[in-house]
């Protein structure tokens, strides 16, 4: 592969769909959630636009989907047609090839999903907060929509959709669409998504869900056991929405609600339009982890309004979003919080740059032949954000904000490539500020590994003042109980812990733990930072907490480093034992990426 030419801009190497012949414009979905058999069963009707006068086969993406019949035709007169499945690719799934009658503009596919569908998690009541009802959620990004809907699973194609979701009575279904909190719990839920979105933003959640408004346009769906706490924790969401609109342009999606998922959700959050999916592990009680909400909200501009054309261009989604997140945090919580969030992001970036091959440090990353789930890192997030921060610093914040506002407007509801962005930058900022910006440096940021010389280095005074304290304690000059941690924020705790050396003595670990009750920390980020230290140093008093953490939380941002750490610190057996115990409750993605860490390929 190394000898291959560079990836072609705008080509999606992760889809079989022949999007130059046809594009899907609208999806009409009718699915029944069968919790007993863990299958979604029903029909997807696709309205297609023909881009060629010829009549080639229509090729769709699927993964482990059982297609039982396909009809096609014009408008409502559909006839049964022939279809075949191609060869299964381990990363991409299986192409579904459909012979179309001449002029056909509609295809109806009857199918059911596999119980292990990669984009669906079926939860037992035991895995929910209420413990009484099952739960289902989907996670389509990056290439898992094809495991629950046969479609053109590429971010280059945008479609509107409508859906009927049939559930057991007593449960509520919600989607990345126009949710109605008043909908009767009669087992049938109707949805409409009038804005065209890429397939990776189609999402379904089903569970014992209640709704509580947080503001005029914002609210939370959650199990009743979590609803109040979630609404309180995220009460600033409406303010976040307002400041983002004021500074970066109108919110174009009508409502912005949150869906709080069970803790096995493999991510912190997912920006499903109108309804971000959120891990409950960020409900810390003190709003310390709400940057996650700012992040998912920001995707309503960077990602959902302007979408990466292929997964190589993911930095356009995540880098812009990370930059906007910091800005939103500053608007809502002030300068100190902003500095701390930025500094933590910078440290994450440095950590990733330290242990990644050069080729994976390139923002426009070459993903050919690779599974996007395996390549996931902070690079598109934090390097992308730092790049934009440098542009901001160079042209001035006011000018940069004006640029961003126009950018969101210019490419609204389009999918763009890295090269489209660079071309736009050349026509705008580069032309306006030739003395401040240069193209070579921009190319270096985007197409070279590492970060360019002289890149900004965000720091926070609230952090740097902890460095001498940590040092004094490490040198034995002060006791842990001498440290005045009364007013420390979560961010400061994280900085303090993450800056500890590789090895600590048993006495040092005990002293930290007995003084600050770290093993018992209720803040999952602090618990994580502490458990990383504990695993590295084989600190046994934290073993039970580690096992509990790994079996009750499915967020890969925590699980991957912890399992990797166990494997690298002579605790392979522990890693295997805990993983096997936790596996039945993990999401398919969590199983996949952590098996790789534990068992190799
Ligand atoms: N869209 C991402 C999650 C994602 C990215 C899923 C790529 C699959 C492929 C989401 O917005 C995200 O970035 N979540 C982060 C949030 C954090 C950076 C604040 C997460 O889940 O940790
Ligand atoms: Zn994101």
Coordinates of C-alpha atoms and ligand atoms in Angstrom, one line a residue:
X1 CA 0.0 0.0 0.0
X2 CA 2.9 2.4 0.8
X3 CA 3.8 2.6 -2.9
X4 CA 0.2 3.4 -4.0
X5 CA -0.6 6.9 -5.2
X6 CA -2.2 9.3 -2.8
X7 CA -5.9 8.7 -2.0
X8 CA -8.2 10.5 -4.5
X9 CA -10.0 13.5 -3.1
X10 CA -13.7 13.0 -2.8
X11 CA -13.6 9.2 -3.3
X12 CA -15.2 7.3 -0.4
X13 CA -13.2 4.1 -0.1
X14 CA -15.6 2.9 2.5
X15 CA -18.7 2.4 0.4
X16 CA -19.7 0.1 -2.4
X17 CA -22.4 2.4 -3.6
X18 CA -22.3 3.6 -7.2
X19 CA -23.1 7.2 -6.4
X20 CA -22.1 8.4 -9.8
X21 CA -25.0 6.5 -11.3
X22 CA -27.7 7.0 -8.7
X23 CA -28.1 9.0 -5.5
X24 CA -30.7 8.3 -2.8
X25 CA -32.8 11.3 -2.1
X26 CA -35.3 10.0 0.4
X27 CA -35.7 7.1 2.7
X28 CA -39.0 5.7 4.0
X29 CA -38.3 3.2 6.8
X30 CA -40.7 0.9 8.5
X31 CA -39.1 -1.3 11.2
X32 CA -40.3 -3.5 14.0
X33 CA -38.0 -3.9 17.0
X34 CA -38.2 -7.5 18.0
X35 CA -36.5 -7.6 21.4
X36 CA -37.0 -11.3 21.9
X37 CA -34.9 -12.2 18.8
X38 CA -32.8 -9.0 18.8
X39 CA -33.7 -8.2 15.2
X40 CA -35.0 -5.1 13.4
X41 CA -37.4 -6.3 10.7
X42 CA -39.2 -4.4 7.9
X43 CA -38.8 -2.4 4.8
X44 CA -36.7 0.5 3.5
X45 CA -38.0 2.3 0.5
X46 CA -35.4 4.4 -1.3
X47 CA -36.3 7.2 -3.7
X48 CA -33.4 7.5 -6.1
X49 CA -32.3 10.1 -8.6
X50 CA -30.8 8.7 -11.8
X51 CA -27.5 10.4 -12.9
X52 CA -26.9 8.3 -16.1
X53 CA -29.0 7.5 -19.1
X54 CA -27.8 3.9 -18.9
X55 CA -29.5 1.4 -16.6
X56 CA -26.8 -0.1 -14.5
X57 CA -27.4 -2.1 -11.4
X58 CA -28.0 -0.2 -8.2
X59 CA -25.3 -1.1 -5.6
X60 CA -26.1 -0.5 -2.0
X61 CA -24.1 -1.1 1.2
X62 CA -25.2 -3.8 3.7
X63 CA -23.5 -5.6 6.5
X64 CA -24.9 -8.9 7.8
X65 CA -28.4 -7.9 6.6
X66 CA -30.8 -10.6 5.5
X67 CA -32.6 -9.3 2.4
X68 CA -35.8 -11.2 1.7
X69 CA -37.2 -9.4 -1.3
X70 CA -36.7 -6.3 -3.4
X71 CA -39.2 -4.4 -5.5
X72 CA -38.5 -1.5 -7.8
X73 CA -40.3 0.7 -10.3
X74 CA -41.7 4.1 -10.8
X75 CA -43.7 5.8 -8.1
X76 CA -46.1 3.4 -6.5
X77 CA -46.1 0.7 -9.2
X78 CA -43.3 -1.5 -8.0
X79 CA -42.5 -5.0 -9.2
X80 CA -40.4 -7.7 -7.7
X81 CA -36.8 -7.6 -9.1
X82 CA -33.7 -9.7 -9.0
X83 CA -30.9 -8.9 -6.5
X84 CA -27.7 -10.5 -5.5
X85 CA -25.1 -10.1 -2.7
X86 CA -21.5 -9.6 -3.6
X87 CA -18.4 -10.8 -1.7
X88 CA -18.2 -9.8 1.9
X89 CA -15.4 -7.5 2.8
X90 CA -14.2 -7.7 6.5
X91 CA -14.3 -3.9 6.9
X92 CA -17.0 -2.8 4.5
X93 CA -19.7 -5.5 4.6
X94 CA -21.5 -6.8 1.5
X95 CA -22.6 -5.0 -1.6
X96 CA -26.3 -5.5 -2.5
X97 CA -26.8 -5.4 -6.3
X98 CA -30.2 -4.7 -7.6
X99 CA -31.4 -4.9 -11.2
X100 CA -33.7 -2.0 -11.9
X101 CA -36.5 -1.8 -14.5
X102 CA -35.9 1.0 -17.0
X103 CA -36.5 4.4 -15.5
X104 CA -37.2 3.1 -12.0
X105 CA -36.9 5.7 -9.3
X106 CA -38.0 3.8 -6.3
X107 CA -36.7 0.6 -4.6
X108 CA -38.3 -1.2 -1.7
X109 CA -36.1 -3.6 0.2
X110 CA -37.6 -6.1 2.7
X111 CA -35.0 -7.2 5.2
X112 CA -34.0 -8.0 8.7
X113 CA -30.9 -7.3 10.7
X114 CA -28.6 -9.8 12.4
X115 CA -28.8 -10.1 16.2
X116 CA -25.1 -9.0 16.3
X117 CA -25.6 -6.0 13.8
X118 CA -22.5 -3.8 14.3
X119 CA -24.5 -0.6 14.6
X120 CA -27.1 -1.8 17.0
X121 CA -27.0 -2.6 20.7
X122 CA -29.8 -4.6 22.3
X123 CA -29.7 -4.2 26.1
X124 CA -31.1 -6.4 28.7
X125 CA -33.2 -4.7 31.4
X126 CA -30.3 -5.3 33.8
X127 CA -28.1 -2.9 31.8
X128 CA -30.5 0.0 32.2
X129 CA -31.0 2.5 35.0
X130 CA -34.5 1.2 35.7
X131 CA -33.6 -2.5 35.3
X132 CA -37.2 -3.3 34.2
X133 CA -37.3 -2.7 30.4
X134 CA -35.0 -3.5 27.6
X135 CA -33.3 -0.8 25.6
X136 CA -32.1 -0.4 22.0
X137 CA -29.9 2.2 20.4
X138 CA -28.1 2.5 17.1
X139 CA -24.7 4.1 16.4
X140 CA -24.2 4.5 12.6
X141 CA -21.0 6.6 12.4
X142 CA -18.7 5.8 10.7
X143 CA -19.9 2.9 8.5
X144 CA -22.5 1.0 10.5
X145 CA -25.8 2.4 9.2
X146 CA -25.5 -0.4 6.6
X147 CA -25.8 -3.0 9.4
X148 CA -29.4 -1.8 10.0
X149 CA -30.5 -0.2 6.8
X150 CA -29.5 -1.2 3.2
X151 CA -28.5 2.2 1.6
X152 CA -25.8 4.2 0.1
X153 CA -23.7 4.4 3.3
X154 CA -21.5 7.3 2.4
X155 CA -21.4 10.8 3.8
X156 CA -21.4 12.2 0.3
X157 CA -25.1 11.4 -0.1
X158 CA -27.7 13.3 1.8
X159 CA -31.3 12.2 2.1
X160 CA -34.5 13.2 3.9
X161 CA -36.3 10.5 5.7
X162 CA -39.5 9.4 7.3
X163 CA -39.9 6.4 9.5
X164 CA -42.4 4.2 11.4
X165 CA -40.8 2.4 14.3
X166 CA -42.8 -0.4 16.0
X167 CA -41.9 -1.2 19.6
X168 CA -43.2 -3.3 22.5
X169 CA -45.9 -1.3 24.3
X170 CA -44.7 0.9 27.2
X171 CA -41.5 1.8 25.4
X172 CA -40.8 5.0 23.5
X173 CA -39.0 5.3 20.3
X174 CA -37.0 8.4 19.4
X175 CA -34.9 9.3 16.3
X176 CA -32.7 11.9 14.8
X177 CA -35.9 13.5 13.5
X178 CA -38.9 15.4 14.7
X179 CA -39.6 13.7 18.0
X180 CA -42.9 14.3 19.7
X181 CA -42.6 14.0 23.5
X182 CA -46.3 13.7 23.8
X183 CA -46.5 10.7 21.4
X184 CA -48.8 8.0 22.8
X185 CA -47.0 4.9 24.0
X186 CA -49.0 2.6 21.7
X187 CA -46.1 0.8 20.1
X188 CA -46.1 2.8 16.9
X189 CA -44.0 5.9 16.4
X190 CA -43.9 8.1 13.3
X191 CA -41.0 10.3 12.4
X192 CA -40.0 12.8 9.7
X193 CA -36.7 14.3 9.0
X194 CA -37.2 17.1 6.5
X195 CA -33.6 18.2 6.3
X196 CA -31.3 16.1 4.1
X197 CA -28.7 14.3 6.2
X198 CA -26.0 11.7 5.5
X199 CA -26.6 8.1 6.4
X200 CA -24.3 8.1 9.4
X201 CA -26.7 10.5 11.2
X202 CA -29.7 8.2 11.0
X203 CA -30.3 7.0 14.6
X204 CA -32.9 5.2 16.6
X205 CA -33.3 4.9 20.4
X206 CA -36.0 2.8 22.2
X207 CA -36.5 2.4 25.9
X208 CA -38.4 3.5 28.9
X209 CA -38.0 7.1 28.1
X210 CA -39.5 10.3 29.6
X211 CA -39.0 13.8 28.5
X212 CA -38.2 17.0 30.3
X213 CA -37.8 20.4 28.7
X214 CA -34.6 22.4 29.6
X215 CA -35.5 25.5 27.5
X216 CA -37.6 26.7 24.6
X217 CA -35.8 24.6 22.0
X218 CA -33.9 22.1 24.2
X219 CA -34.9 19.1 26.4
X220 CA -33.8 15.7 27.6
X221 CA -35.1 12.2 26.9
X222 CA -33.9 9.7 29.6
X223 CA -35.1 6.9 31.7
X224 CA -37.1 8.4 34.6
X225 CA -34.4 7.4 37.1
X226 CA -31.9 9.8 35.4
X227 CA -34.2 12.4 34.0
X228 CA -34.0 15.1 36.7
X229 CA -30.2 14.7 37.2
X230 CA -29.6 14.9 33.5
X231 CA -31.8 18.0 33.0
X232 CA -30.0 19.7 35.9
X233 CA -26.5 18.8 34.7
X234 CA -27.2 20.0 31.2
X235 CA -29.4 23.0 32.0
X236 CA -27.0 25.3 30.2
X237 CA -27.7 23.6 26.8
X238 CA -30.1 26.4 25.8
X239 CA -27.5 29.0 26.5
X240 CA -25.0 27.1 24.5
X241 CA -27.4 27.0 21.6
X242 CA -28.0 30.7 21.8
X243 CA -24.3 31.8 21.9
X244 CA -23.4 29.5 19.1
X245 CA -26.2 31.0 16.9
X246 CA -25.1 34.5 17.8
X247 CA -21.6 33.9 16.8
X248 CA -21.6 31.3 14.0
X249 CA -25.1 31.6 12.4
X250 CA -28.6 30.2 12.8
X251 CA -29.4 26.8 14.2
X252 CA -31.1 25.1 11.3
X253 CA -32.5 22.0 12.8
X254 CA -35.5 23.2 14.7
X255 CA -35.1 21.5 18.2
X256 CA -32.0 20.3 20.0
X257 CA -32.7 17.5 22.5
X258 CA -30.5 15.0 24.3
X259 CA -31.0 11.3 24.6
X260 CA -29.3 9.9 27.7
X261 CA -28.2 6.3 27.0
X262 CA -27.2 3.4 29.3
X263 CA -23.5 3.4 30.2
X264 CA -22.6 0.8 27.6
X265 CA -22.8 3.5 24.9
X266 CA -19.4 3.2 23.2
X267 CA -18.9 7.0 22.9
X268 CA -19.2 10.1 25.0
X269 CA -21.7 11.5 22.6
X270 CA -23.0 11.3 19.1
X271 CA -24.3 14.3 17.2
X272 CA -27.4 12.7 15.7
X273 CA -29.3 15.7 14.4
X274 CA -32.0 17.2 16.6
X275 CA -31.2 14.5 19.2
X276 CA -27.6 14.0 20.4
X277 CA -27.0 10.6 22.0
X278 CA -25.1 11.1 25.3
X279 CA -23.4 8.7 27.7
X280 CA -24.7 9.0 31.3
X281 CA -21.1 8.8 32.6
X282 CA -20.8 12.6 32.2
X283 CA -23.5 13.3 34.7
X284 CA -20.9 14.3 37.4
X285 CA -23.2 16.5 39.5
X286 CA -21.1 19.6 39.0
X287 CA -21.3 20.3 35.2
X288 CA -17.6 19.5 35.0
X289 CA -17.9 17.3 31.9
X290 CA -20.5 19.4 29.9
X291 CA -18.0 20.3 27.2
X292 CA -19.3 17.1 25.7
X293 CA -22.7 18.7 25.2
X294 CA -21.1 21.8 23.7
X295 CA -19.2 19.4 21.4
X296 CA -22.3 17.5 20.1
X297 CA -24.2 20.7 19.8
X298 CA -21.4 22.3 17.7
X299 CA -21.7 19.5 15.3
X300 CA -25.0 21.0 14.3
X301 CA -22.8 23.4 12.3
X302 CA -19.6 21.5 11.7
X303 CA -20.5 18.0 10.7
X304 CA -24.3 18.0 10.2
X305 CA -24.6 21.2 8.2
X306 CA -21.2 20.9 6.5
X307 CA -20.2 17.2 6.4
X308 CA -16.9 15.5 5.6
X309 CA -17.2 14.0 2.1
X310 CA -15.3 10.9 3.1
X311 CA -13.8 9.6 6.4
X312 CA -10.4 10.9 5.3
X313 CA -11.9 14.3 5.8
X314 CA -13.2 13.6 9.3
X315 CA -11.0 16.5 10.7
X316 CA -13.5 18.9 8.9
X317 CA -16.1 17.5 11.3
X318 CA -14.2 16.9 14.4
X319 CA -11.5 19.6 14.2
X320 CA -14.0 22.4 13.6
X321 CA -16.2 21.0 16.3
X322 CA -13.4 20.8 18.9
X323 CA -12.5 24.4 18.1
X324 CA -16.1 25.5 18.4
X325 CA -16.5 23.5 21.6
X326 CA -13.8 25.6 23.3
X327 CA -15.4 28.8 22.1
X328 CA -18.8 27.8 23.4
X329 CA -17.2 26.9 26.7
X330 CA -15.7 30.3 26.9
X331 CA -18.9 32.1 26.1
X332 CA -20.9 30.2 28.7
X333 CA -18.3 29.5 31.5
X334 CA -15.6 32.2 31.0
X335 CA -11.9 32.5 30.3
X336 CA -10.5 30.2 32.9
X337 CA -12.6 27.3 31.9
X338 CA -11.7 28.0 28.2
X339 CA -7.9 28.0 29.0
X340 CA -8.2 24.7 30.9
X341 CA -10.2 22.9 28.2
X342 CA -7.8 24.1 25.6
X343 CA -4.7 23.0 27.6
X344 CA -6.2 19.6 28.2
X345 CA -6.9 19.2 24.5
X346 CA -3.3 20.2 23.7
X347 CA -2.0 17.6 26.2
X348 CA -4.2 14.9 24.6
X349 CA -2.8 15.9 21.2
X350 CA 0.8 15.6 22.5
X351 CA 0.1 12.2 23.9
X352 CA -1.3 10.9 20.6
X353 CA 1.5 12.4 18.6
X354 CA 4.0 10.6 20.9
X355 CA 2.6 7.1 20.1
X356 CA 1.4 7.1 16.5
X357 CA 3.1 6.3 13.2
X358 CA 3.7 9.5 11.2
X359 CA 1.2 8.6 8.5
X360 CA -1.6 8.6 11.1
X361 CA -0.7 12.1 12.2
X362 CA -1.8 13.6 8.9
X363 CA -5.1 15.3 9.2
X364 CA -6.3 14.2 5.8
X365 CA -5.5 10.6 6.7
X366 CA -5.2 7.8 4.2
X367 CA -7.8 5.2 5.3
X368 CA -7.7 2.9 2.3
X369 CA -8.0 -0.7 3.2
X370 CA -8.5 0.2 6.9
X371 CA -11.4 0.1 9.3
X372 CA -12.2 3.6 10.5
X373 CA -13.1 2.3 13.9
X374 CA -9.5 1.0 14.4
X375 CA -7.9 4.3 13.4
X376 CA -9.8 6.5 15.8
X377 CA -7.6 9.1 17.6
X378 CA -7.4 12.6 18.9
X379 CA -5.5 13.8 15.8
X380 CA -8.5 15.0 13.7
X381 CA -10.0 16.6 16.8
X382 CA -7.1 18.3 18.5
X383 CA -4.7 18.9 15.6
X384 CA -7.7 20.2 13.6
X385 CA -8.7 22.5 16.4
X386 CA -5.2 23.8 17.0
X387 CA -4.8 24.6 13.3
X388 CA -8.0 26.6 13.4
X389 CA -6.8 28.3 16.6
X390 CA -3.6 29.3 14.8
X391 CA -5.7 30.8 12.0
X392 CA -7.8 32.7 14.5
X393 CA -4.7 34.0 16.3
X394 CA -3.2 35.2 13.0
X395 CA -6.1 37.0 11.4
X396 CA -7.8 38.1 14.7
X397 CA -10.8 36.6 16.4
X398 CA -13.3 38.9 14.9
X399 CA -12.2 38.3 11.4
X400 CA -12.0 34.6 11.9
X401 CA -15.5 34.5 13.4
X402 CA -16.8 36.3 10.3
X403 CA -15.0 33.7 8.1
X404 CA -16.6 30.9 10.1
X405 CA -20.1 32.3 9.8
X406 CA -19.7 32.7 6.1
X407 CA -18.2 29.2 5.7
X408 CA -21.2 27.6 7.4
X409 CA -23.5 29.5 5.2
X410 CA -21.6 28.9 2.0
X411 CA -21.4 25.1 2.4
X412 CA -24.6 24.5 4.3
X413 CA -26.1 21.1 3.7
X414 CA -23.2 20.0 1.6
X415 CA -20.5 17.4 2.0
X416 CA -17.1 18.7 1.3
X417 CA -13.5 17.4 0.9
X418 CA -10.3 18.7 2.5
X419 CA -9.5 20.1 -0.9
X420 CA -12.8 22.0 -1.1
X421 CA -11.9 23.6 2.2
X422 CA -8.4 24.6 1.1
X423 CA -9.8 26.1 -2.1
X424 CA -12.3 28.1 -0.1
X425 CA -9.6 29.2 2.3
X426 CA -7.5 30.4 -0.6
X427 CA -10.5 32.5 -2.0
X428 CA -11.2 34.0 1.4
X429 CA -8.7 34.3 4.3
X430 CA -5.6 33.7 2.2
X431 CA -6.6 36.4 -0.2
X432 CA -7.6 38.8 2.5
X433 CA -4.6 38.4 4.7
X434 CA -1.7 37.5 2.4
X435 CA 0.8 39.0 4.9
X436 CA -0.5 36.9 7.8
X437 CA -1.1 33.5 6.3
X438 CA 0.7 31.4 3.8
X439 CA -0.4 28.4 1.8
X440 CA 2.6 26.3 2.4
X441 CA 2.0 26.4 6.2
X442 CA -1.6 25.5 5.7
X443 CA -0.6 22.5 3.6
X444 CA 1.9 21.5 6.3
X445 CA -0.8 21.4 8.9
X446 CA -3.2 19.4 6.8
X447 CA -0.9 17.0 4.8
X448 CA 2.2 16.6 7.0
X449 CA 2.6 14.6 10.3
X450 CA 3.3 16.4 13.6
X451 CA 2.5 20.0 14.1
X452 CA 4.3 22.9 12.4
X453 CA 7.1 24.7 14.2
X454 CA 5.9 27.6 16.2
X455 CA 2.3 26.3 16.5
X456 CA 0.4 27.8 19.4
X457 CA 0.7 26.0 22.8
X458 CA -2.4 26.7 24.9
X459 CA -1.7 26.6 28.7
X460 CA -3.6 27.5 31.8
X461 CA -2.4 29.3 34.9
X462 CA -4.7 27.2 36.9
X463 CA -2.6 24.2 35.7
X464 CA 0.9 25.6 35.7
X465 CA 0.6 26.6 39.4
X466 CA 0.0 22.9 40.1
X467 CA 3.4 21.8 38.7
X468 CA 5.6 22.9 41.6
X469 CA 3.1 21.4 44.1
X470 CA 3.1 18.1 42.3
X471 CA 6.9 18.2 42.3
X472 CA 7.2 19.1 46.0
X473 CA 5.0 16.2 46.8
X474 CA 6.9 13.8 44.6
X475 CA 10.2 15.0 46.2
X476 CA 8.7 14.3 49.7
X477 CA 8.9 18.0 50.6
X478 CA 5.2 18.2 51.4
X479 CA 2.5 15.7 52.3
X480 CA -0.6 15.2 50.2
X481 CA -2.6 16.5 53.1
X482 CA -0.7 19.8 52.9
X483 CA -2.1 20.4 49.4
X484 CA -5.0 22.8 49.5
X485 CA -7.3 21.1 47.0
X486 CA -10.5 22.6 48.3
X487 CA -11.2 24.8 45.3
X488 CA -9.7 22.5 42.6
X489 CA -11.9 22.0 39.6
X490 CA -12.2 18.6 37.9
X491 CA -9.8 19.9 35.2
X492 CA -7.2 20.6 37.8
X493 CA -7.5 17.2 39.3
X494 CA -7.1 15.6 35.8
X495 CA -4.1 17.7 35.1
X496 CA -2.5 16.9 38.5
X497 CA -3.0 13.2 38.0
X498 CA -2.2 12.9 34.3
X499 CA 1.1 14.7 35.0
X500 CA 2.3 12.0 37.5
X501 CA 5.4 10.1 36.5
X502 CA 5.2 6.6 35.1
X503 CA 6.1 5.0 38.4
X504 CA 4.9 5.8 41.9
X505 CA 5.8 3.9 45.0
X506 CA 3.2 1.9 47.0
X507 CA 3.4 4.5 49.8
X508 CA 2.9 7.3 47.4
X509 CA -0.2 5.6 45.9
X510 CA -1.6 4.9 49.3
X511 CA -1.0 8.4 50.5
X512 CA -2.8 9.9 47.4
X513 CA -5.6 7.5 47.7
X514 CA -6.2 7.8 51.5
X515 CA -6.0 11.6 51.3
X516 CA -8.1 12.2 48.2
X517 CA -10.3 9.0 48.1
X518 CA -9.4 8.6 44.4
X519 CA -10.4 5.0 44.1
X520 CA -13.9 6.0 45.2
X521 CA -14.1 9.1 42.9
X522 CA -17.6 9.6 41.5
X523 CA -16.3 11.6 38.6
X524 CA -15.6 9.1 35.9
X525 CA -12.8 11.1 34.2
X526 CA -11.0 11.4 37.5
X527 CA -11.6 7.7 38.3
X528 CA -10.2 6.9 34.8
X529 CA -7.0 9.0 35.3
X530 CA -6.5 7.4 38.7
X531 CA -7.1 3.9 37.4
X532 CA -4.5 4.4 34.7
X533 CA -2.0 5.2 37.4
X534 CA -3.2 2.3 39.5
X535 CA -2.8 -0.2 36.6
X536 CA 0.6 1.1 35.7
X537 CA 1.8 0.6 39.2
X538 CA -0.2 -2.6 40.0
X539 CA -1.9 -0.8 42.9
X540 CA -4.1 -3.6 44.3
X541 CA -6.5 -1.6 46.5
X542 CA -8.0 -0.2 43.2
X543 CA -8.5 -3.7 41.6
X544 CA -12.2 -4.0 42.6
X545 CA -12.9 -0.4 41.4
X546 CA -11.1 -1.2 38.1
X547 CA -13.2 -4.3 37.6
X548 CA -16.4 -2.5 38.4
X549 CA -15.5 0.4 36.0
X550 CA -14.6 -1.9 33.1
X551 CA -17.7 -4.0 33.5
X552 CA -20.2 -1.1 34.0
X553 CA -19.0 1.4 31.4
X554 CA -18.7 0.8 27.7
X555 CA -17.0 4.1 26.6
X556 CA -14.0 3.2 24.5
X557 CA -12.2 6.4 25.3
X558 CA -11.8 4.8 28.8
X559 CA -11.8 1.1 28.0
X560 CA -9.1 1.0 25.3
X561 CA -6.4 2.7 27.3
X562 CA -7.2 0.7 30.4
X563 CA -7.1 -2.6 28.6
X564 CA -4.0 -1.6 26.7
X565 CA -2.4 -0.6 30.0
X566 CA -3.3 -3.9 31.6
X567 CA -1.8 -5.8 28.7
X568 CA 1.4 -3.7 28.8
X569 CA 1.9 -4.1 32.6
X570 CA 1.9 -7.8 33.0
X571 CA -1.8 -8.2 33.8
X572 CA -2.9 -10.0 30.6
X573 CA -4.8 -12.6 32.6
X574 CA -6.7 -9.9 34.5
X575 CA -7.5 -8.1 31.3
X576 CA -8.9 -11.3 29.7
X577 CA -10.9 -12.3 32.7
X578 CA -12.6 -8.9 33.1
X579 CA -13.1 -8.6 29.4
X580 CA -14.8 -12.0 29.1
X581 CA -17.0 -11.2 32.1
X582 CA -18.0 -7.8 30.7
X583 CA -18.4 -8.9 27.1
X584 CA -22.0 -9.9 27.1
X585 CA -22.9 -6.3 28.1
X586 CA -20.6 -4.5 25.7
X587 CA -21.6 -2.9 22.4
X588 CA -20.4 -4.8 19.3
X589 CA -17.9 -2.0 18.6
X590 CA -16.5 -2.2 22.1
X591 CA -16.1 -6.0 21.7
X592 CA -14.4 -5.5 18.4
X593 CA -11.8 -2.9 19.2
X594 CA -10.9 -4.2 22.7
X595 CA -10.7 -7.9 21.5
X596 CA -8.0 -6.6 19.2
X597 CA -6.1 -5.1 22.1
X598 CA -6.4 -8.2 24.2
X599 CA -6.2 -11.1 21.7
X600 CA -4.5 -9.4 18.7
X601 CA -5.9 -10.0 15.2
Ligands
LIG1 N1 -19.0 12.0 16.1 C1 -18.2 11.7 17.3 C2 -18.2 10.3 17.6 C3 -17.6 9.4 16.5 C4 -16.6 9.8 15.7 C5 -18.2 8.2 16.3 C6 -16.1 9.0 14.7 C7 -17.7 7.3 15.3 C8 -16.7 7.8 14.5 C9 -18.7 12.5 18.5 O1 -19.1 13.8 18.2 C10 -17.5 12.7 19.4 O2 -16.5 13.2 18.9 N2 -17.6 12.2 20.6 C11 -16.5 12.4 21.5 C12 -16.7 13.7 22.3 C13 -15.6 14.3 22.9 C14 -14.5 14.6 22.0 C15 -16.0 15.6 23.6 C16 -16.5 11.2 22.5 O3 -17.5 10.4 22.3 O4 -15.7 11.0 23.3
LIG2 ZN1 -17.4 14.9 17.5

